[in-house]
One Martini backbone bead per residue (centre of mass of N, CA, C, O) as a GRO file, in nm:
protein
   90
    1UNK     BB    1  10.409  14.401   3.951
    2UNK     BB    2  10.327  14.111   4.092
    3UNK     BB    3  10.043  13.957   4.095
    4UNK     BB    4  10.043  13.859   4.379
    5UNK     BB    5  10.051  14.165   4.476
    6UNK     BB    6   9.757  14.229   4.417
    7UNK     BB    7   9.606  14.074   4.504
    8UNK     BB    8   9.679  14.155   4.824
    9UNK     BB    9   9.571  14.448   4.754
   10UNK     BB   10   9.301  14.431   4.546
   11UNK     BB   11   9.410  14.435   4.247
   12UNK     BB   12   9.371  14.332   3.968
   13UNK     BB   13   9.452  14.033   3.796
   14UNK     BB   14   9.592  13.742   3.714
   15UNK     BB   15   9.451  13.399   3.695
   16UNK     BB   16   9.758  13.278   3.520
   17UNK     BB   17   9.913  13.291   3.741
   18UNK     BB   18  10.150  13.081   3.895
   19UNK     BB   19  10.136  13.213   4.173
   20UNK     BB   20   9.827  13.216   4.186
   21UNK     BB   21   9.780  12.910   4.101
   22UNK     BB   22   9.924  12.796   4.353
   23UNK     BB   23   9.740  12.908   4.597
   24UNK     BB   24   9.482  12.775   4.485
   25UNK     BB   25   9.562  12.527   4.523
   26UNK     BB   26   9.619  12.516   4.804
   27UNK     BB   27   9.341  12.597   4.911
   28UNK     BB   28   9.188  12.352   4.798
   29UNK     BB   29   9.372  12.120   4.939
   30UNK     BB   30   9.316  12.259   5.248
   31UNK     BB   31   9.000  12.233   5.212
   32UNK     BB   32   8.964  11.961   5.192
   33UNK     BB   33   9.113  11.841   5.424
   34UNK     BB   34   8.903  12.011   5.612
   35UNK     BB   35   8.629  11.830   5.516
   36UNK     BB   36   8.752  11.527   5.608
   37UNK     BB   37   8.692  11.645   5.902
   38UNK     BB   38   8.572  11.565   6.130
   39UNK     BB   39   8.330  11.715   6.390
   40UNK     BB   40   8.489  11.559   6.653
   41UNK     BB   41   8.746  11.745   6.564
   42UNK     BB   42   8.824  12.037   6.640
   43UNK     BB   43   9.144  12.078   6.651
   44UNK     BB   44   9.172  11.990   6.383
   45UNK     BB   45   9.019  12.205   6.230
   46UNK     BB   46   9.164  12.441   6.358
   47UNK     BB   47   9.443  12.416   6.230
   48UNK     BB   48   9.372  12.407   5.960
   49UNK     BB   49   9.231  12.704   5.945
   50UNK     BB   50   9.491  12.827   5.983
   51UNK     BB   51   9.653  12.714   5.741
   52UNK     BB   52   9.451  12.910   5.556
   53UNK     BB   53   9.473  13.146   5.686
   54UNK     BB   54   9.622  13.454   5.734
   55UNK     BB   55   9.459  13.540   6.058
   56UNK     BB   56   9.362  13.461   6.371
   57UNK     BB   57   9.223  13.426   6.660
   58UNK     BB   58   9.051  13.372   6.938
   59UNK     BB   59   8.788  13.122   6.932
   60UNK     BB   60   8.778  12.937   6.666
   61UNK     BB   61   8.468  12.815   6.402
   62UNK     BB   62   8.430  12.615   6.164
   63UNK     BB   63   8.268  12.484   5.928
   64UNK     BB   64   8.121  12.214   5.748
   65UNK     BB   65   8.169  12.372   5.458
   66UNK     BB   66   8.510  12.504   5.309
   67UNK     BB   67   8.546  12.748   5.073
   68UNK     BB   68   8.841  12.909   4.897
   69UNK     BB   69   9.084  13.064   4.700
   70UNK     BB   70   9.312  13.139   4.914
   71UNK     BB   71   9.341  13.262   5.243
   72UNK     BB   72   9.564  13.450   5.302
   73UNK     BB   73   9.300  13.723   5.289
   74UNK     BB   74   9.181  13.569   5.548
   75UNK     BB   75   9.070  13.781   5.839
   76UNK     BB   76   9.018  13.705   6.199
   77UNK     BB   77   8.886  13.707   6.491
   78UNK     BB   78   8.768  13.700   6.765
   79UNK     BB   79   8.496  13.483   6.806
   80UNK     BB   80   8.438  13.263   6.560
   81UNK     BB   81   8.135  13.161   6.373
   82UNK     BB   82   8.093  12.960   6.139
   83UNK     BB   83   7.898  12.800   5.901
   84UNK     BB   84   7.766  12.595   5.705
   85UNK     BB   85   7.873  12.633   5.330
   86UNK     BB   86   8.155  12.815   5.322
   87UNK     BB   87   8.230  13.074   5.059
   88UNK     BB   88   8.527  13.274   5.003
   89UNK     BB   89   8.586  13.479   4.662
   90UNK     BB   90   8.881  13.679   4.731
   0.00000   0.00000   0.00000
């Protein structure tokens, strides 16, 4: 099993495998761009963190800042409002 289906699964991964440093970096880059959205655009920052979860519901409001090792691996429902300085390292 690659490295990269374990970490999906929840289960033990290694932190230096190609494919999980490539996520982790995507999740990086894609937290800094949404931290970079002023909070007067909340449509751009919807999108943004749209592209960084797994999927998320309507609805849905994050503030800045939000920072996540993954992001493809969180999942949210409607109606989610989270509050400022979220980090999430699942």
């Amino acid at each position: 099993m690659r490295e990269i289906e374990k970490l999906d699964k929840g289960m033990p991964y290694h932190f230096d495998d190609e494919e999980v440093a490539a996520r982790k970096a995507r999740a990086a880059q894609l937290c800094q761009e949404f931290n970079a959205i002023p909070a007067t655009e909340p449509a751009q920052q919807e999108s943004k963190i749209r592209q960084i979860l797994g999927s998320a519901g309507e609805n849905i409001s994050f503030q800045a800042t939000f920072n996540c090792d993954n992001g493809k691996n969180i999942h949210v429902g409607h109606d989610v409002l989270t509050n400022y300085n979220l980090t999430i390292l699942i």
